[in-house]
Tab-separated table of C-alpha atoms and ligand atoms in Angstrom:
chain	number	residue	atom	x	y	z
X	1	UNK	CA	-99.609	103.546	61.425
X	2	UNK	CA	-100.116	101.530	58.386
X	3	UNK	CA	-99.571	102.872	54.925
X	4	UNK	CA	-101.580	102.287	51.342
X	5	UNK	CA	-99.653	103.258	48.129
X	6	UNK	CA	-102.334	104.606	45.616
X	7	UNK	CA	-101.742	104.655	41.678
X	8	UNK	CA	-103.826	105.430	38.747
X	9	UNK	CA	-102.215	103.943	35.498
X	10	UNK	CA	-102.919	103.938	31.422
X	11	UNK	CA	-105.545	106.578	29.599
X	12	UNK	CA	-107.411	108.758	32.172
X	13	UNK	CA	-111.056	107.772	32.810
X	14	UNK	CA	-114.218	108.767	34.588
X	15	UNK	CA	-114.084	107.721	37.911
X	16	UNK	CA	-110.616	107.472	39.299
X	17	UNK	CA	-111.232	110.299	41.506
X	18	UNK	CA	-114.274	108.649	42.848
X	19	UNK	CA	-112.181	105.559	43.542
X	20	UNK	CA	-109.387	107.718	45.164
X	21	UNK	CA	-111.920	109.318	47.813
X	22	UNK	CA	-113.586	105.854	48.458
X	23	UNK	CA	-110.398	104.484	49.195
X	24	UNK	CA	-109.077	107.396	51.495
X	25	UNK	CA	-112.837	107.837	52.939
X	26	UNK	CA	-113.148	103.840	53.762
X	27	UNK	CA	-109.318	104.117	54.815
X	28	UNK	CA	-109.984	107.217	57.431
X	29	UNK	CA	-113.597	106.453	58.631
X	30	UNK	CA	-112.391	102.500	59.501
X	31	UNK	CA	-110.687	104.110	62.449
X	32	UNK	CA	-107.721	102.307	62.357
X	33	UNK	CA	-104.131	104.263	61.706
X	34	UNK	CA	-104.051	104.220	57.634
X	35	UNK	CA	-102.361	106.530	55.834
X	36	UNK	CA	-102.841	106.654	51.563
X	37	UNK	CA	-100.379	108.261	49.312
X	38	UNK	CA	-100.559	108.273	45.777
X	39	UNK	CA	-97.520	107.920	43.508
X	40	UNK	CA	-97.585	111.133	40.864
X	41	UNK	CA	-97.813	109.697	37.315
X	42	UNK	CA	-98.768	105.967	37.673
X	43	UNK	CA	-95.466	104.233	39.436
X	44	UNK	CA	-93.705	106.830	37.504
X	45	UNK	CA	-93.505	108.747	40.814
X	46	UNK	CA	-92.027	106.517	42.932
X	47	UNK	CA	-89.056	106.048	40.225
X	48	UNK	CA	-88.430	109.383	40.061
X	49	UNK	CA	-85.382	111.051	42.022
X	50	UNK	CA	-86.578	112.353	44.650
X	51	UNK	CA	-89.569	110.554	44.794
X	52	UNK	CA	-93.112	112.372	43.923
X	53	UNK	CA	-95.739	110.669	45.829
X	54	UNK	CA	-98.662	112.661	47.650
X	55	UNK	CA	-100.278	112.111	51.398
X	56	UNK	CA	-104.250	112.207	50.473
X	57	UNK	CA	-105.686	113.582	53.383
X	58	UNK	CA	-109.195	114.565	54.007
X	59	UNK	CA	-108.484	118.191	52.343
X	60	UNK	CA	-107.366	116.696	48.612
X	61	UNK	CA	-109.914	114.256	48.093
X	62	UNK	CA	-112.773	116.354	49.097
X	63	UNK	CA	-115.558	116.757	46.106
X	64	UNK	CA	-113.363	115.038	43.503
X	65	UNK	CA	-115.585	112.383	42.995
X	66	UNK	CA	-117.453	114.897	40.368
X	67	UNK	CA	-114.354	115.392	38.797
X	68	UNK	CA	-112.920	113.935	35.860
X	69	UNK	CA	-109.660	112.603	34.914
X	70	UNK	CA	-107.002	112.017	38.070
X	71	UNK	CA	-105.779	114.165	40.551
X	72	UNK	CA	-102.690	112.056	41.156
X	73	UNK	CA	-101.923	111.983	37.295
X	74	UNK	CA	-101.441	109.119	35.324
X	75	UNK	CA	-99.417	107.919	32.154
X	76	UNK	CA	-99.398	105.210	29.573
X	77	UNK	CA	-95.459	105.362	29.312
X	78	UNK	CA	-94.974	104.206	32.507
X	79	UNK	CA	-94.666	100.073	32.188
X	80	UNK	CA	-91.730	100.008	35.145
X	81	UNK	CA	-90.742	96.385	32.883
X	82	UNK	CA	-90.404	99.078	29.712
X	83	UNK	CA	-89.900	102.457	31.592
X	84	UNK	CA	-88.550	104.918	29.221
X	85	UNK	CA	-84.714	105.969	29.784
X	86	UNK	CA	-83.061	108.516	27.580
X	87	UNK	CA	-79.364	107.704	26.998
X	88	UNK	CA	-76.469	110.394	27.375
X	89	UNK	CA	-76.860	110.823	23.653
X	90	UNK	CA	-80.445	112.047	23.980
X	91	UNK	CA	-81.592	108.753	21.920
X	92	UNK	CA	-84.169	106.712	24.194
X	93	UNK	CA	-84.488	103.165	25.113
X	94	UNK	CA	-86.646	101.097	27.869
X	95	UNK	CA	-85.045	99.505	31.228
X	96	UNK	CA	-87.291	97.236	33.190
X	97	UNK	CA	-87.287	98.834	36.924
X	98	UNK	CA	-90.127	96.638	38.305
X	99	UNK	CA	-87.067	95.416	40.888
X	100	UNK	CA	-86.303	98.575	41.778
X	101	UNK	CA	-90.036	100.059	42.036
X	102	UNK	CA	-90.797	96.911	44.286
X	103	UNK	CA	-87.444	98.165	46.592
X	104	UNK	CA	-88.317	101.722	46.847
X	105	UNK	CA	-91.906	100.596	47.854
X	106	UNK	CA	-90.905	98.790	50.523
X	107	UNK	CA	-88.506	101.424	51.287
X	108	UNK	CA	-91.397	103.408	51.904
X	109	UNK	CA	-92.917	101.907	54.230
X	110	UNK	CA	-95.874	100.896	52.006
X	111	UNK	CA	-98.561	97.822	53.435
X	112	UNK	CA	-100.397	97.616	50.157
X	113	UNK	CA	-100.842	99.025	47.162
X	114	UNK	CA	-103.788	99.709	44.948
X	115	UNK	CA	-103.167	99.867	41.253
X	116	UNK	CA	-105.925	101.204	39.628
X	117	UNK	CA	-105.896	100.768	35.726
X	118	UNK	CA	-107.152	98.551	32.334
X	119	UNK	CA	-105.428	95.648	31.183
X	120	UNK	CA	-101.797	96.947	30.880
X	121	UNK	CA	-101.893	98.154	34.606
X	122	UNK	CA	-103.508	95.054	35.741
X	123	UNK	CA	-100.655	93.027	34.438
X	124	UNK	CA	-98.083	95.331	36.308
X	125	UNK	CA	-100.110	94.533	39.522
X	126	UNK	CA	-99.634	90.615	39.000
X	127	UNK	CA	-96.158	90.601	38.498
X	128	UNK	CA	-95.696	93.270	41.480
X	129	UNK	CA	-97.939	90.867	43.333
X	130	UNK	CA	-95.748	87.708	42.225
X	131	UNK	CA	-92.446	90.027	43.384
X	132	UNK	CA	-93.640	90.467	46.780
X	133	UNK	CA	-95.699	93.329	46.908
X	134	UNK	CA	-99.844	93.435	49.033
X	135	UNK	CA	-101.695	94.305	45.656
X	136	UNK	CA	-105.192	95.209	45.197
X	137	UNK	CA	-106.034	95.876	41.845
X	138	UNK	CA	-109.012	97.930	40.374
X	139	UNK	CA	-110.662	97.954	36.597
X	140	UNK	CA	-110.359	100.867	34.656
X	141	UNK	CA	-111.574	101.532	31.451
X	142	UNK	CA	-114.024	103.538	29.193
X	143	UNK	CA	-113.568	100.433	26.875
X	144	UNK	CA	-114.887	97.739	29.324
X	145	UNK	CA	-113.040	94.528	27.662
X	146	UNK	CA	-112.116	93.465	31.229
X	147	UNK	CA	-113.225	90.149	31.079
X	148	UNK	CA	-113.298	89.375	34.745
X	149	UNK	CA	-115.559	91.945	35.811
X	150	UNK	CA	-119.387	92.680	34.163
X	151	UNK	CA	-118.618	96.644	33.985
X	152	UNK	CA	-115.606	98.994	34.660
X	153	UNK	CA	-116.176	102.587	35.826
X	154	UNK	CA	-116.275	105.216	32.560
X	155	UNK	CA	-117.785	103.028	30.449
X	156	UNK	CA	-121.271	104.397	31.096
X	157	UNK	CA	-119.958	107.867	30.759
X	158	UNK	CA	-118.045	107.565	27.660
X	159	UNK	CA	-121.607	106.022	26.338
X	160	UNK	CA	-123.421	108.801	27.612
X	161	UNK	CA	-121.175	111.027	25.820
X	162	UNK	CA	-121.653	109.298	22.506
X	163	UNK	CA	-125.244	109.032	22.871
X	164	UNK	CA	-125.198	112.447	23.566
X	165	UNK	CA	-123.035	113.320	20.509
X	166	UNK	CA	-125.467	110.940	18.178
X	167	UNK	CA	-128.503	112.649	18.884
X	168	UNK	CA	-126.818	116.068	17.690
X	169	UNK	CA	-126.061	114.169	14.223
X	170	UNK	CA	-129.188	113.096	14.082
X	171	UNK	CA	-130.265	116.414	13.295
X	172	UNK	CA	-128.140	117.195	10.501
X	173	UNK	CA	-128.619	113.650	8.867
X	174	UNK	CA	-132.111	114.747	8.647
X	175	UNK	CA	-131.799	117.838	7.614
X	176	UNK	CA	-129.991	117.778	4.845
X	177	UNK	CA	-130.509	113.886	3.803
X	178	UNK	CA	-126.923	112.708	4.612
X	179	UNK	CA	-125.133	109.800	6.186
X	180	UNK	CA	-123.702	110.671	9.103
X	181	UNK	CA	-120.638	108.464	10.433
X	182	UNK	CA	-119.697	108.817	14.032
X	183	UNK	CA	-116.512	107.042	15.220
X	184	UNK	CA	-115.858	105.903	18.694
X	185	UNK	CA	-112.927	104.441	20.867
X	186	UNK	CA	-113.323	101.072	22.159
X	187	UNK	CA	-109.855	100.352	21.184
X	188	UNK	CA	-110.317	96.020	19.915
X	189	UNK	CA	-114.004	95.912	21.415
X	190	UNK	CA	-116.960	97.282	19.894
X	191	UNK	CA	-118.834	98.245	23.659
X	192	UNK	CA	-118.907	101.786	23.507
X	193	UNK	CA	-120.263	101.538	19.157
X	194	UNK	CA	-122.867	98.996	20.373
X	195	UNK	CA	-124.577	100.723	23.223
X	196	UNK	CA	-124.316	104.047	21.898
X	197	UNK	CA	-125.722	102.795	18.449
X	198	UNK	CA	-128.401	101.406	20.452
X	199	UNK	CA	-129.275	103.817	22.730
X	200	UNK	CA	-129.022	106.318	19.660
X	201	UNK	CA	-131.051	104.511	16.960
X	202	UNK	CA	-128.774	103.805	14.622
X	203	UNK	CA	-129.470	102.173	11.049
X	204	UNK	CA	-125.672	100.510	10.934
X	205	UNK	CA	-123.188	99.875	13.719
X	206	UNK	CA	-119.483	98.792	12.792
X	207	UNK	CA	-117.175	97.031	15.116
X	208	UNK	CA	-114.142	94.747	15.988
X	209	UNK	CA	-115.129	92.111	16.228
X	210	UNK	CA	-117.315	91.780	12.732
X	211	UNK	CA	-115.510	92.922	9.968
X	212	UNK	CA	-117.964	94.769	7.578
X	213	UNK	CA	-118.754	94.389	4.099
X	214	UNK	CA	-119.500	97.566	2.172
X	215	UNK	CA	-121.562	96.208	-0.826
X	216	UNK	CA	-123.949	95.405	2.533
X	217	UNK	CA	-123.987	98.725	3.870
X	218	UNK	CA	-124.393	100.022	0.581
X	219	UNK	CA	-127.374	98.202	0.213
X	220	UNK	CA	-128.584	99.177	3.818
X	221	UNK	CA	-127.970	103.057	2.690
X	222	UNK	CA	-130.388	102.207	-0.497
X	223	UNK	CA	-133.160	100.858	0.809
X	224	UNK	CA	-133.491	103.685	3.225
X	225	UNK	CA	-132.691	106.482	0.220
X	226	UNK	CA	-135.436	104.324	-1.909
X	227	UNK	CA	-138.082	103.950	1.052
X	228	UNK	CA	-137.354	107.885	1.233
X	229	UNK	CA	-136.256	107.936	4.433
X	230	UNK	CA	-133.141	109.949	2.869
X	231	UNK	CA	-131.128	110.375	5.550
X	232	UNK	CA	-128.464	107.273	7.675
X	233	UNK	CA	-126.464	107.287	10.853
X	234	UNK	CA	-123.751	104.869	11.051
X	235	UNK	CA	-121.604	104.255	14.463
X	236	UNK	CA	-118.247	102.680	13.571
X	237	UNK	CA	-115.689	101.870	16.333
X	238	UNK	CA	-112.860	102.922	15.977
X	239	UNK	CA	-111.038	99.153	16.246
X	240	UNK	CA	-113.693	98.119	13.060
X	241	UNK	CA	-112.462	96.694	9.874
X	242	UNK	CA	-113.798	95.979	6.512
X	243	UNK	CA	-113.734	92.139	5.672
X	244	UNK	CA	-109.915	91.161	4.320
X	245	UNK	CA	-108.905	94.294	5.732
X	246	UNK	CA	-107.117	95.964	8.441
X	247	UNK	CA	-107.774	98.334	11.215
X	248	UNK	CA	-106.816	102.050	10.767
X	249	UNK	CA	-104.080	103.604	13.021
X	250	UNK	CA	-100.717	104.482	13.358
X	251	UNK	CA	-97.608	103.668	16.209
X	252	UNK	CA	-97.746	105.396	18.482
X	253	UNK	CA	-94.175	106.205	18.211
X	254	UNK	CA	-93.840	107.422	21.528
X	255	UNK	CA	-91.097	105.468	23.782
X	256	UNK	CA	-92.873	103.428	26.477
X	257	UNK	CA	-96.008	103.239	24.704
X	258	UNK	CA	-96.697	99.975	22.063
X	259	UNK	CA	-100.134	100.317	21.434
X	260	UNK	CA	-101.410	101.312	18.073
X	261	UNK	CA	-103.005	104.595	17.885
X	262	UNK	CA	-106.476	103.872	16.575
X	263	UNK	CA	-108.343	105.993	14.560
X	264	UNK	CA	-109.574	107.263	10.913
X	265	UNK	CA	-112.009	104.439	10.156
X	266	UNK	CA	-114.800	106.591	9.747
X	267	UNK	CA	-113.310	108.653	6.998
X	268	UNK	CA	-111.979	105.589	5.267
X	269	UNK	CA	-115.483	103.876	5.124
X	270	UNK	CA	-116.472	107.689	4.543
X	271	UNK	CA	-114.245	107.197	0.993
X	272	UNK	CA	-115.277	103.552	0.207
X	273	UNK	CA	-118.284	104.909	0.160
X	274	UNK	CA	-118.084	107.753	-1.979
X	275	UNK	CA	-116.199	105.899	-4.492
X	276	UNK	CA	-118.823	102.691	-4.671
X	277	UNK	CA	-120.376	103.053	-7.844
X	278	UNK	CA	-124.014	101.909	-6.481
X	279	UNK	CA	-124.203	104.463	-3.969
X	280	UNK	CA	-127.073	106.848	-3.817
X	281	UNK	CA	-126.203	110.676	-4.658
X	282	UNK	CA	-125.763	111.548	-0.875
X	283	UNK	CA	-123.228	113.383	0.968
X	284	UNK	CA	-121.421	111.528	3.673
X	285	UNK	CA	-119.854	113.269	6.273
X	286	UNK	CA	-117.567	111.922	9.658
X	287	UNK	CA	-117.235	112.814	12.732
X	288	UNK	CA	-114.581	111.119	15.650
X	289	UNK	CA	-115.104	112.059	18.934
X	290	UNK	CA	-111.928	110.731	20.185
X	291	UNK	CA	-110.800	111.973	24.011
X	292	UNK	CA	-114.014	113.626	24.283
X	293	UNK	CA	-115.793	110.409	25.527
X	294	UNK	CA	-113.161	110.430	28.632
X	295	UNK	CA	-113.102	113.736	29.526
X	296	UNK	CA	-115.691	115.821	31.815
X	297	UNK	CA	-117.488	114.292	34.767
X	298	UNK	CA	-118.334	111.170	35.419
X	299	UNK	CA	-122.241	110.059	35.350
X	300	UNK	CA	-124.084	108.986	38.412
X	301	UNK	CA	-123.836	105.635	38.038
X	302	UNK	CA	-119.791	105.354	37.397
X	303	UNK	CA	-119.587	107.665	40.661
X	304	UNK	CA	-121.130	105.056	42.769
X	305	UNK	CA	-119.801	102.716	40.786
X	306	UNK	CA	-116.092	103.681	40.884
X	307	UNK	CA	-117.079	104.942	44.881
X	308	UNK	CA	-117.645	101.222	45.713
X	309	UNK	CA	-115.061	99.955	44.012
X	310	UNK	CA	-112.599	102.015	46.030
X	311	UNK	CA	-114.069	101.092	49.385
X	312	UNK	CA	-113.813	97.692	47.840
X	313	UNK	CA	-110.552	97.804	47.958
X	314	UNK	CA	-110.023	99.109	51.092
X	315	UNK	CA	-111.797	96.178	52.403
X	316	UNK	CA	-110.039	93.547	50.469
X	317	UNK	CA	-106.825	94.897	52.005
X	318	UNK	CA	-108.373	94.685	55.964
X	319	UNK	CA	-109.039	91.228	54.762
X	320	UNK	CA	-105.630	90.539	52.992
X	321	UNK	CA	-106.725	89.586	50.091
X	322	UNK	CA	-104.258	90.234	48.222
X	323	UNK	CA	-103.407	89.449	44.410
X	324	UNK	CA	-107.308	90.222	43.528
X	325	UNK	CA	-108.577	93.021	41.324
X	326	UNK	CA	-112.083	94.357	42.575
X	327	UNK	CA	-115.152	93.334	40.042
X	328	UNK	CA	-118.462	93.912	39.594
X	329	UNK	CA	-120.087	90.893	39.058
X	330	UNK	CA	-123.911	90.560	38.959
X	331	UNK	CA	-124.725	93.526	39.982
X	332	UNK	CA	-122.594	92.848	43.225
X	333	UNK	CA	-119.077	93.721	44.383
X	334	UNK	CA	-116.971	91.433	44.574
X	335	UNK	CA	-113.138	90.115	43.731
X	336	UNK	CA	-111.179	87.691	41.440
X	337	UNK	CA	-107.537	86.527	41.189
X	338	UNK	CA	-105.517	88.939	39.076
X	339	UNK	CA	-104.020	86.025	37.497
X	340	UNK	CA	-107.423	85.028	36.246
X	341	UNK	CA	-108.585	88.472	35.469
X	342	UNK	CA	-105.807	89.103	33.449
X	343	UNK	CA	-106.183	86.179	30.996
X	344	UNK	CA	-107.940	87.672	28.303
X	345	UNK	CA	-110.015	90.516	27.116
X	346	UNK	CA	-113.872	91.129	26.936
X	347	UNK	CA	-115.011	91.296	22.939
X	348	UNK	CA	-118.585	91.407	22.088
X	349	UNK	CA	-119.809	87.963	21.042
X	350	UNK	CA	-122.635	87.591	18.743
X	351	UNK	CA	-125.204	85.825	21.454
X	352	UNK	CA	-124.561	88.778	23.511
X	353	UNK	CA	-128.281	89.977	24.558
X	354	UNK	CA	-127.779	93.475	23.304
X	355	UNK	CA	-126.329	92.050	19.958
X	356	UNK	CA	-129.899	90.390	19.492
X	357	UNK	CA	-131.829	93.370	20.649
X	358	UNK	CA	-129.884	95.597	17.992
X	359	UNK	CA	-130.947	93.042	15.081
X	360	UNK	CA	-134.203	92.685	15.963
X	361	UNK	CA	-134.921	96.466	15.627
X	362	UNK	CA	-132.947	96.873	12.324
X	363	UNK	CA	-129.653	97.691	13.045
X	364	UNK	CA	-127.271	96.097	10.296
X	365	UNK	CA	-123.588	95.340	11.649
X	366	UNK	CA	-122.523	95.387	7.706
X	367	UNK	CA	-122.004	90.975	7.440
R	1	F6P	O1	-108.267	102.445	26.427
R	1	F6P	C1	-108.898	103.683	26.456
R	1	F6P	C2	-108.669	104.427	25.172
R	1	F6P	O2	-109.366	105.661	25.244
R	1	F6P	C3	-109.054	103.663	23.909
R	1	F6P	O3	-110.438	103.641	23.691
R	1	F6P	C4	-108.258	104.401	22.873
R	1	F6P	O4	-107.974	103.580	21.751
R	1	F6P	C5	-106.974	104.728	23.614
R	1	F6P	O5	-107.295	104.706	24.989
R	1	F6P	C6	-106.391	106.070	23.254
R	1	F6P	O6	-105.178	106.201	23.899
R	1	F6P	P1	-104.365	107.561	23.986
R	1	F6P	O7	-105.052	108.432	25.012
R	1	F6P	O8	-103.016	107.140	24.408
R	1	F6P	O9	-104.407	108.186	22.643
């Protein structure tokens, strides 16, 4: 009997269910003696004393794939280099136990192990992977700035959602003759604003990776007040800054965890705004949909998507290739070297087709 150790690491996202029951689906039907447990919590489980890991049978994984968030848990304070440890006098600090977490999953008994997770996650699969351990990676991320593979499962969802949420502003921005500003994660990449602003209609879309200038959007919000179309909807993600400034957000504060907490952009623009002396007599109003755009089920296409990408693994690991994360690459499955997918992030670039298509129907990205 051979044994696959399963985790899901970083935010929760669409699809890791789906990617749990392709794996243990792939892993059972293939005949041969696997066995997959998951580790509770990211690797946070398999540090733990005793040990919290889970044997996914057919039973646990059955119908999940409609299911949002994980059923094996997950956590972003759970870097084994920077794993949270709270000293005797209740003050906390970080140990690195990626020696330890590599013994205990050899201890174990574990043949491979499939990390599923963004960025961070990927880069704890490398250095397992360097230390010794049969890694698989998989993407993960409703932000998709993976730059080695074309999409990530929860992306399309967390679009869908924001679409979704657009066309209900849409309404009141008519209504009543407002601009309506809808913020969206994305974290440094503008993905999630762009498609959604797209696949919404809207007038201005705000994002990382160009920093706006409000005398343009003022101008933008005129010309549609004085062509008496009195109403605007602006998507802003929530990474955007105005030119010479800086993003919005706060630390985190939270042992374990780095990252900046983004978010707050829209009501900051939402002020510039108000205060501009050329703007039109019109009431502005925000809304962030924050953890919304993860949560709920998946859409159809990250199911098959995140599906495939667990069966991917599966494979990958019958052919020992280990040390790759799975990708979807034009509009095929396939793999690449975690060392290479790990190099940088995916930002929209201005020659991007959908950046042309949005400027050729109006939209204004406030340069
Ligand atoms: O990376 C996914 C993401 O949802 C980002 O879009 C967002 O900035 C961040 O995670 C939020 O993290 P948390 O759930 O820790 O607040």
């Amino acid at each position: 009997m051979k044994k696959i150790l399963v985790s899901t690491g970083g935010g929760d996202c669409p699809g890791l269910n789906a990617v749990i029951r392709g794996l243990v689906k792939a892993a059972k039907n293939s005949k041969q003696d696997w066995e997959v447990w998951g580790s509770l919590e990211a690797f946070n489980g398999m540090l733990d004393d005793p040990i919290r890991i889970v044997k996914l049978n057919r039973k646990k994984i059955e119908g999940i794939h409609i299911k949002g968030g994980t059923i094996i848990k997950t956590t972003n304070r759970g870097k084994p280099m920077a794993f949270p440890v709270q000293k005797e006098d209740g003050t906390w600090t970080t140990e690195d136990r990626t020696q330890e977490l590599v013994d205990r999953i050899r201890a174990e008994g574990f043949d491979a192990v499939v990390n599923i997770g963004g960025d961070g996650s990927q880069k704890i699969s490398q250095l397992l992977f360097e230390m010794g351990l049969n890694v698989i990676g998989v993407p993960k991320t409703i932000d998709n700035d993976l730059s080695a593979t074309d999409l990530t499962f929860g992306f399309t969802t967390a679009v869908q959602i924001a679409t979704d949420s657009f066309d209900k502003l849409v309404t009141t921005a008519e209504s009543h003759h407002r601009v309506m500003i809808m913020e969206v994660m994305g974290r440094d990449a503008g993905w999630i604003a762009l498609h959604a602003a797209v696949a919404g209609g809207a007038e201005i879309c705000l994002i990382p990776e160009i920093p706006y200038d409000i005398e343009t959007i003022v101008e933008k919000i005129k010309k549609r007040y004085f062509k008496k179309r009195g109403f605007v909807n602006i998507v802003i993600a929530e990474g955007a800054k105005p030119k010479g400034g800086t993003v919005v957000g706060q630390a985190s504060g939270e042992v374990g965890d780095g990252h900046i907490k983004l978010g707050g952009i829209a009501n900051f623009l939402r002020k510039q705004l108000e205060e501009h002396p050329n703007m039109p007599d019109v009431q502005v109003r925000t809304t962030i949909l924050g953890h919304t755009q993860r949560g709920g089920t998946p859409v159809a296409f990250d199911r098959i998507l995140a599906t495939s990408m667990g069966v991917k693994a599966f494979e990958l690991i019958q052919a020992g290739r280990f040390g790759h994360m799975v990708s979807f690459k034009n509009n095929d499955l396939t793999s690449v070297l975690l060392s290479e997918a790990i190099k940088e992030n995916k930002n929209v670039r201005a020659d991007h087709y959908l950046m042309r298509v949005a400027r050729s129907i109006g939209m204004s990205f406030g340069d």
